[in-house]
Amino acid sequence: MNSLDAVPAVRRIDTDRADLFAVDVVGHVSPADAENLFGLLEAAYLLHPMVDVLVRLVDYEDTDWAGLSPQTIERGKAKALEHVRRCATIGEPDWTGRVRRLFTTLPVEIRHFDAKDEQQAWTWLDARAL
């Protein structure tokens, strides 16, 4: 990577649980960042049929969903429904209501935590960052 390359908006967080997929989402999420996120999740699903997810939003700006194919988005949603048990989001915005509206049924338990309550999210998932 040279100094002109964009820093990825999606960054893995190492945790003490192998079946916890944890990421920071920082700033603007480009279509390439979103594709990367879907690829990382697919790899996690191959290693662990069921995973918990933690998404920490850090100075989040927006996501360029228009740059992704509808098939990629639909496949990502379908895979999440198959493989994700619980999802904790930390920080703003709280998009858990929008996620619930996207699905007619949501077998995934999803909770939002304010940034000041981050430790509660980690406790809810019985995990910690390394």
Coordinates of C-alpha atoms in Angstrom, one line a residue:
M1 CA 0.0 0.0 0.0
N2 CA 1.4 3.4 -0.9
S3 CA 0.5 6.6 0.9
L4 CA -2.1 7.4 -1.8
D5 CA -4.1 4.3 -1.1
A6 CA -7.2 4.6 1.0
V7 CA -7.1 3.0 4.5
P8 CA -9.7 0.3 4.7
A9 CA -12.9 1.4 6.6
V10 CA -13.5 -2.2 7.9
R11 CA -10.8 -3.3 10.4
R12 CA -10.8 -6.7 12.2
I13 CA -10.6 -6.6 16.0
D14 CA -8.8 -9.6 17.6
T15 CA -10.9 -11.2 20.4
D16 CA -10.6 -14.0 22.9
R17 CA -13.4 -15.9 21.1
A18 CA -12.7 -17.8 17.8
D19 CA -16.4 -17.7 16.9
L20 CA -16.8 -13.9 17.4
F21 CA -16.5 -11.8 14.3
A22 CA -15.6 -8.3 15.5
V23 CA -14.8 -5.2 13.4
D24 CA -14.3 -1.5 13.6
V25 CA -16.1 0.5 10.8
V26 CA -14.4 3.8 10.4
G27 CA -15.5 6.8 8.4
H28 CA -16.9 6.3 4.9
V29 CA -17.5 2.7 3.7
S30 CA -16.8 2.3 0.0
P31 CA -18.2 -0.5 -2.2
A32 CA -14.7 -2.2 -1.9
D33 CA -14.9 -2.0 1.9
A34 CA -18.3 -3.5 1.9
E35 CA -17.2 -6.3 -0.5
N36 CA -14.3 -6.9 1.9
L37 CA -16.6 -7.1 4.9
F38 CA -18.8 -9.7 3.1
G39 CA -15.7 -11.7 2.2
L40 CA -14.4 -11.7 5.8
L41 CA -17.8 -12.8 7.0
E42 CA -17.9 -15.6 4.5
A43 CA -14.5 -16.8 5.8
A44 CA -15.8 -16.7 9.3
Y45 CA -18.8 -18.8 8.3
L46 CA -16.6 -21.4 6.8
L47 CA -14.6 -21.7 10.1
H48 CA -17.7 -21.6 12.4
P49 CA -21.2 -22.5 11.2
M50 CA -22.6 -20.0 13.8
V51 CA -20.9 -16.8 14.8
D52 CA -21.6 -13.7 17.0
V53 CA -20.8 -10.3 15.5
L54 CA -19.6 -7.1 17.1
V55 CA -19.6 -3.9 15.0
R56 CA -18.0 -0.8 16.5
L57 CA -18.7 2.3 14.6
V58 CA -15.9 4.9 14.9
D59 CA -16.5 8.3 13.3
Y60 CA -18.8 6.6 10.9
E61 CA -19.9 8.7 8.0
D62 CA -21.9 6.6 5.6
T63 CA -21.9 3.5 3.3
D64 CA -22.0 3.6 -0.5
W65 CA -24.6 0.8 -1.0
A66 CA -25.3 2.0 -4.5
G67 CA -21.9 0.8 -5.7
L68 CA -22.7 -2.8 -4.7
S69 CA -24.7 -5.2 -6.8
P70 CA -28.1 -6.1 -5.5
Q71 CA -27.1 -9.8 -5.7
T72 CA -24.1 -9.2 -3.4
I73 CA -26.3 -7.5 -0.8
E74 CA -29.0 -10.2 -1.0
R75 CA -26.4 -12.9 -0.6
G76 CA -24.9 -11.1 2.4
K77 CA -28.3 -10.8 4.1
A78 CA -29.1 -14.5 3.4
K79 CA -25.8 -15.7 4.7
A80 CA -26.1 -13.6 7.9
L81 CA -29.6 -15.1 8.6
E82 CA -28.0 -18.6 8.3
H83 CA -24.9 -18.0 10.4
V84 CA -25.3 -15.1 12.9
R85 CA -26.6 -15.8 16.3
R86 CA -26.2 -12.4 18.0
C87 CA -25.0 -9.0 16.8
A88 CA -23.9 -6.1 19.0
T89 CA -23.4 -2.7 17.5
I90 CA -21.6 0.0 19.3
G91 CA -21.7 3.7 18.5
E92 CA -23.7 5.9 16.2
P93 CA -25.8 5.7 14.3
D94 CA -28.1 3.0 15.8
W95 CA -29.2 1.2 12.6
T96 CA -30.6 -1.8 14.4
G97 CA -34.2 -0.7 13.7
R98 CA -33.5 -0.4 10.0
V99 CA -31.9 -3.9 10.0
R100 CA -35.0 -5.3 11.7
R101 CA -37.3 -3.7 9.0
L102 CA -35.2 -5.3 6.2
F103 CA -36.1 -8.8 7.3
T104 CA -39.6 -10.2 7.7
T105 CA -38.2 -12.6 10.3
L106 CA -35.0 -12.0 12.2
P107 CA -33.6 -15.0 14.0
V108 CA -30.6 -12.9 14.9
E109 CA -30.6 -11.3 18.3
I110 CA -29.4 -7.7 17.8
R111 CA -28.6 -5.0 20.3
H112 CA -27.3 -1.5 20.1
F113 CA -24.9 0.0 22.7
D114 CA -23.9 3.6 23.0
A115 CA -20.1 4.2 22.7
K116 CA -19.9 4.9 26.5
D117 CA -21.5 1.5 27.1
E118 CA -19.0 -0.5 25.0
Q119 CA -18.0 -2.8 27.8
Q120 CA -21.6 -3.9 28.2
A121 CA -21.6 -5.1 24.5
W122 CA -18.5 -7.1 25.1
T123 CA -20.0 -8.6 28.3
W124 CA -23.3 -9.4 26.4
L125 CA -21.2 -11.4 23.9
D126 CA -19.1 -12.9 26.7
A127 CA -15.9 -11.7 25.0
R128 CA -13.1 -9.2 25.2
A129 CA -10.8 -7.5 22.7
L130 CA -7.2 -8.7 22.7

